[in-house]
Amino acid sequence: MGKLFSKFVLLLSLVLMAGPAAAQDTLKVGFGGAILGQLAAYGNSNLYGLEYAIGQINAKGGVLGQQVELVKEDDGCKPDSASSAATKLLSQGLKLVFGHTCSGATRSALSVYGNSVLMVASSATEVSLTEDGAHPYFFRTTPRDDFQVPTQVAYIRDKGFKKVAILHDKGDYGLALAELAKKDLEADPQGIEIVLFEGVTSGEVSYDDTVSLLAAKGAEVLVWGGYYSDASKLALQMRGKGLKTVIIGPDGLYNPSFIEMAQEASEGVLATGQMDLSKSEIAQAAIADHKTRHSEEIGPYFFYAAGAAQAVFAAVEKVGNTTDFEAIKKHLTEDTVETVMGPVRFDAKGDIIGVPFSLYEIQGGKFVELPNK
Amino acid sequence: MDFFLSLFMSGLTKGSIYALIALGYTMVYGIIALINFAHGEIYMIGAFTALIFSMLLGGPAVGMSGWTLLLTVAALSALYAAMYGWTMEKIAYQPLRGASRLAPLISAIGMSIFLQNYVQLVQTPNFLVFPDLIPQIDLPAAVAKAINRTHLVILIVTAVAMVALTVFIKFTRMGMAMRAVAQDPIMARLSGVKLDRVISVTFVIGSVLAALGGLLIGCSMRQIDFYIGFLAGMKAFTAAVLGGIGSIPGAVIGALILGFAESFAAGYISSSYKDMVAFIILIIILTLKPGGIFGTSQTQKV
């Protein structure tokens, strides 16, 4: 009886000890984003980057002596699914979350997390996510939408264009970019005149009338705020009417589908887009590593997601825990971390410093990165 | 003057694009007083089938090109769309023929949503590149400057379709049966008109026109997706109402007015406001002439 009792106590104590020990074995971090659905390609690109960074860090012994484990929740890039995905991650007590994939979903997830999660996005680019300052523990490694406007304006000034037309698709994204470009140009005109500032209806059967207007106003350059499908129709109809106006678009135009659709009319069209980060040696090694796990391409956000994870883990390692967000934030904003996407440091709002947009020109049916000035 | 001319031409091409789709709307309404909201979707399906057939037949395996390719693709996509139109009427509208007028309208909206989602799921949610199937035509320089060959073909097809439809309805036996059904379906049936057949033929003709529209507008826009039917259908429906729904010349005139209004508003006011200007014109015309320009303002038709 006594023997049995002591055995029982021993067993119990073992179980009790094993419990917390097992929980401390891994550091769980969350991923929220589009894993399924129409925008899954974007979400998975983020996910691949995280897998790479976590694989690297686990091979070196993990973070704070623990192996890192990724908990994934799908939100399909939909704001309503994002809040339930966020609730699930939050209820598991996770402190670090990477994501979400799309700006709208990120916004609704942030309202669920509040200040109880430190989140780093690597593909949500909408300006106000960081600009409104409502979420002190939100960071992102992609440059936000408005960072591309100065690049476009600099090109216009550099080429000495005097007559600028600005068109947008009346959507949130396109209109915001168009207005920023207008503001930038009007603040310091240097002889540049905005001859046209208008919205067009997305999906219209013909943009002939707008093209006539462009021709009549004698615009030398057209700044487009919107996505590639309307832009390709505009480009086709402009070139069809013999209009040689230079077209500059945002990253919504920086998409191979634009070239496929606009065909010969795409030649010479310019677009700002994310920098090509795949050139460095460690980036190439990361791609090779990715190929051992997946047959899919790395996608556009691989390096941003990997960089996000590496920067956060470095800060957590210095702080010594995952709960003191103020201390982690201090490290993220003060120290520069060398990552696979290059040096990473954030400003006080949570935006990455020193990752500009590049300007691409379509030459011979391909986007060619123009040298950065 | 050049600016005016180019706006005029763009209004003309836009108008004829709307007209091609509006003809189908107005015809179905004219015969059975049903607004077929799924008509825009038949147009979209016409464009998709045209794309598929042009890839099949234009590819290296068959190797058709030029006018042969265009005409074969047109015939095949028209046939395909006709089958869709026929089936749609049998499934969604015929069972509701005795029901209140609201029921087939809801059924039409349902059909439209179903077809959109169906194409999105079985084909693709992405934009597809549509080839320019219309062969090179040597136009005189003056004409080529004002209008491109795709738009010229659209204009001609619209004009021919309008005349052919008018002749068909005025002078053939089937046309006469259609007019009889339009006036009084029960009396027409009593005098030996096969009601079901007449209505089916109406839908088939409307669908063929929509498919031709899908093919030609695809050639002009050079890209299609599952959603193109919505905006085009809306504009065409507006045009049909403007011209007097049920009237064939009315649909064409209405579409041209809409096209010109949009184009000149974009040119002289602002393209941000052109839809507003177009719809203000619609409201004014409907206030002055509630039945539309060519419409007979008959009261309830129940």
Tab-separated table of N, CA and C in Angstrom, chain B residues 78-142:
chain	number	residue	atom	x	y	z
B	78	ALA	N	-22.051	31.611	-81.104
B	78	ALA	CA	-23.474	31.942	-81.198
B	78	ALA	C	-24.316	30.700	-80.922
B	79	LEU	N	-23.903	29.561	-81.461
B	79	LEU	CA	-24.620	28.300	-81.259
B	79	LEU	C	-24.626	27.930	-79.775
B	80	TYR	N	-23.461	28.042	-79.177
B	80	TYR	CA	-23.301	27.711	-77.769
B	80	TYR	C	-24.185	28.598	-76.901
B	81	ALA	N	-24.114	29.918	-77.180
B	81	ALA	CA	-24.903	30.868	-76.390
B	81	ALA	C	-26.389	30.626	-76.610
B	82	ALA	N	-26.761	30.244	-77.844
B	82	ALA	CA	-28.160	29.965	-78.145
B	82	ALA	C	-28.653	28.808	-77.285
B	83	MET	N	-27.796	27.780	-77.108
B	83	MET	CA	-28.185	26.652	-76.263
B	83	MET	C	-28.365	27.109	-74.814
B	84	TYR	N	-27.452	27.971	-74.371
B	84	TYR	CA	-27.591	28.510	-73.016
B	84	TYR	C	-28.896	29.280	-72.867
B	85	GLY	N	-29.180	30.152	-73.851
B	85	GLY	CA	-30.381	30.974	-73.787
B	85	GLY	C	-31.632	30.112	-73.761
B	86	TRP	N	-31.644	29.090	-74.610
B	86	TRP	CA	-32.790	28.188	-74.720
B	86	TRP	C	-33.005	27.454	-73.395
B	87	THR	N	-31.913	26.890	-72.866
B	87	THR	CA	-32.000	26.137	-71.615
B	87	THR	C	-32.423	27.043	-70.458
B	88	MET	N	-31.834	28.234	-70.452
B	88	MET	CA	-32.140	29.186	-69.385
B	88	MET	C	-33.639	29.482	-69.340
B	89	GLU	N	-34.209	29.678	-70.527
B	89	GLU	CA	-35.641	29.986	-70.570
B	89	GLU	C	-36.451	28.804	-70.044
B	90	LYS	N	-36.036	27.594	-70.440
B	90	LYS	CA	-36.778	26.393	-70.017
B	90	LYS	C	-36.681	26.202	-68.506
B	91	ILE	N	-35.492	26.481	-67.941
B	91	ILE	CA	-35.294	26.216	-66.516
B	91	ILE	C	-35.851	27.342	-65.652
B	92	ALA	N	-35.525	28.582	-66.019
B	92	ALA	CA	-35.762	29.680	-65.080
B	92	ALA	C	-37.051	30.446	-65.345
B	93	TYR	N	-37.514	30.464	-66.597
B	93	TYR	CA	-38.651	31.340	-66.888
B	93	TYR	C	-39.936	30.599	-67.230
B	94	GLN	N	-39.820	29.500	-68.010
B	94	GLN	CA	-41.049	28.821	-68.438
B	94	GLN	C	-41.915	28.341	-67.263
B	95	PRO	N	-41.307	27.737	-66.239
B	95	PRO	CA	-42.149	27.273	-65.121
B	95	PRO	C	-42.866	28.417	-64.407
B	96	LEU	N	-42.381	29.645	-64.599
B	96	LEU	CA	-42.955	30.776	-63.873
B	96	LEU	C	-43.884	31.611	-64.747
B	97	ARG	N	-44.271	31.039	-65.898
B	97	ARG	CA	-44.992	31.888	-66.841
B	97	ARG	C	-46.328	32.365	-66.293
B	98	GLY	N	-46.973	31.541	-65.475
B	98	GLY	CA	-48.273	31.959	-64.940
B	98	GLY	C	-48.157	32.778	-63.663
B	99	ALA	N	-46.933	32.843	-63.139
B	99	ALA	CA	-46.762	33.482	-61.831
B	99	ALA	C	-46.823	34.996	-61.949
B	100	SER	N	-46.750	35.675	-60.807
B	100	SER	CA	-46.788	37.135	-60.824
B	100	SER	C	-45.546	37.654	-61.542
B	101	ARG	N	-45.579	38.906	-61.972
B	101	ARG	CA	-44.483	39.409	-62.810
B	101	ARG	C	-43.175	39.527	-62.046
B	102	LEU	N	-43.262	39.582	-60.730
B	102	LEU	CA	-42.055	39.721	-59.935
B	102	LEU	C	-41.238	38.423	-59.906
B	103	ALA	N	-41.937	37.279	-59.965
B	103	ALA	CA	-41.249	35.995	-59.816
B	103	ALA	C	-40.182	35.749	-60.893
B	104	PRO	N	-40.524	35.877	-62.201
B	104	PRO	CA	-39.476	35.653	-63.203
B	104	PRO	C	-38.344	36.672	-63.099
B	105	LEU	N	-38.639	37.863	-62.595
B	105	LEU	CA	-37.601	38.879	-62.441
B	105	LEU	C	-36.562	38.412	-61.424
B	106	ILE	N	-37.043	37.888	-60.290
B	106	ILE	CA	-36.130	37.371	-59.266
B	106	ILE	C	-35.375	36.173	-59.819
B	107	SER	N	-36.107	35.334	-60.559
B	107	SER	CA	-35.483	34.170	-61.172
B	107	SER	C	-34.355	34.601	-62.119
B	108	ALA	N	-34.577	35.712	-62.830
B	108	ALA	CA	-33.562	36.216	-63.762
B	108	ALA	C	-32.324	36.682	-63.008
B	109	ILE	N	-32.543	37.369	-61.897
B	109	ILE	CA	-31.400	37.834	-61.105
B	109	ILE	C	-30.624	36.631	-60.565
B	110	GLY	N	-31.380	35.622	-60.112
B	110	GLY	CA	-30.742	34.400	-59.612
B	110	GLY	C	-29.916	33.731	-60.691
B	111	MET	N	-30.492	33.644	-61.900
B	111	MET	CA	-29.802	33.033	-63.029
B	111	MET	C	-28.503	33.780	-63.307
B	112	SER	N	-28.575	35.102	-63.237
B	112	SER	CA	-27.410	35.923	-63.513
B	112	SER	C	-26.287	35.641	-62.506
B	113	ILE	N	-26.655	35.584	-61.225
B	113	ILE	CA	-25.646	35.308	-60.192
B	113	ILE	C	-25.088	33.901	-60.371
B	114	PHE	N	-25.992	32.950	-60.681
B	114	PHE	CA	-25.541	31.575	-60.867
B	114	PHE	C	-24.519	31.482	-62.000
B	115	LEU	N	-24.843	32.084	-63.141
B	115	LEU	CA	-23.955	31.959	-64.304
B	115	LEU	C	-22.598	32.624	-64.039
B	116	GLN	N	-22.626	33.782	-63.369
B	116	GLN	CA	-21.363	34.448	-63.030
B	116	GLN	C	-20.471	33.553	-62.187
B	117	ASN	N	-21.064	32.983	-61.132
B	117	ASN	CA	-20.277	32.147	-60.231
B	117	ASN	C	-19.831	30.860	-60.906
B	118	TYR	N	-20.711	30.343	-61.762
B	118	TYR	CA	-20.398	29.114	-62.476
B	118	TYR	C	-19.160	29.312	-63.352
B	119	VAL	N	-19.144	30.415	-64.098
B	119	VAL	CA	-17.984	30.667	-64.963
B	119	VAL	C	-16.736	30.945	-64.122
B	120	GLN	N	-16.920	31.661	-63.012
B	120	GLN	CA	-15.779	31.936	-62.147
B	120	GLN	C	-15.169	30.635	-61.634
B	121	LEU	N	-16.040	29.667	-61.290
B	121	LEU	CA	-15.536	28.421	-60.706
B	121	LEU	C	-14.964	27.480	-61.751
B	122	VAL	N	-15.686	27.286	-62.871
B	122	VAL	CA	-15.197	26.284	-63.823
B	122	VAL	C	-14.146	26.864	-64.763
B	123	GLN	N	-14.149	28.177	-64.963
B	123	GLN	CA	-13.110	28.754	-65.816
B	123	GLN	C	-12.027	29.382	-64.942
B	124	THR	N	-12.153	30.657	-64.653
B	124	THR	CA	-11.118	31.310	-63.868
B	124	THR	C	-11.647	32.603	-63.265
B	125	PRO	N	-11.166	32.969	-62.088
B	125	PRO	CA	-11.528	34.280	-61.545
B	125	PRO	C	-10.649	35.401	-62.095
B	126	ASN	N	-9.636	35.058	-62.883
B	126	ASN	CA	-8.679	36.065	-63.363
B	126	ASN	C	-9.088	36.645	-64.702
B	127	PHE	N	-8.441	37.719	-65.070
B	127	PHE	CA	-8.619	38.272	-66.406
B	127	PHE	C	-7.934	37.367	-67.423
B	128	LEU	N	-8.544	37.249	-68.608
B	128	LEU	CA	-7.933	36.477	-69.675
B	128	LEU	C	-7.675	37.401	-70.860
B	129	VAL	N	-6.604	37.109	-71.581
B	129	VAL	CA	-6.300	37.906	-72.754
B	129	VAL	C	-7.160	37.426	-73.912
B	130	PHE	N	-7.831	38.346	-74.561
B	130	PHE	CA	-8.673	37.990	-75.696
B	130	PHE	C	-7.937	38.385	-76.976
B	131	PRO	N	-7.788	37.459	-77.931
B	131	PRO	CA	-7.050	37.819	-79.147
B	131	PRO	C	-7.869	38.755	-80.042
B	132	ASP	N	-7.187	39.577	-80.802
B	132	ASP	CA	-7.888	40.425	-81.770
B	132	ASP	C	-8.134	39.590	-83.016
B	133	LEU	N	-9.364	39.085	-83.152
B	133	LEU	CA	-9.641	38.121	-84.218
B	133	LEU	C	-9.975	38.785	-85.542
B	134	ILE	N	-10.205	40.103	-85.497
B	134	ILE	CA	-10.656	40.754	-86.729
B	134	ILE	C	-9.465	41.004	-87.648
B	135	PRO	N	-9.516	40.451	-88.867
B	135	PRO	CA	-8.351	40.540	-89.752
B	135	PRO	C	-8.065	41.981	-90.178
B	136	GLN	N	-6.857	42.203	-90.642
B	136	GLN	CA	-6.474	43.523	-91.146
B	136	GLN	C	-7.350	43.891	-92.340
B	137	ILE	N	-7.861	45.112	-92.311
B	137	ILE	CA	-8.604	45.607	-93.473
B	137	ILE	C	-7.876	46.866	-93.915
B	138	ASP	N	-7.694	47.030	-95.198
B	138	ASP	CA	-7.057	48.258	-95.669
B	138	ASP	C	-8.108	49.347	-95.793
B	139	LEU	N	-8.072	50.277	-94.846
B	139	LEU	CA	-9.038	51.361	-94.862
B	139	LEU	C	-8.385	52.585	-95.474
B	140	PRO	N	-9.198	53.455	-96.112
B	140	PRO	CA	-8.641	54.736	-96.567
B	140	PRO	C	-8.112	55.507	-95.360
B	141	ALA	N	-7.055	56.277	-95.563
B	141	ALA	CA	-6.370	56.933	-94.452
B	141	ALA	C	-7.312	57.787	-93.602
B	142	ALA	N	-8.244	58.483	-94.265
B	142	ALA	CA	-9.139	59.379	-93.535
B	142	ALA	C	-10.028	58.590	-92.579
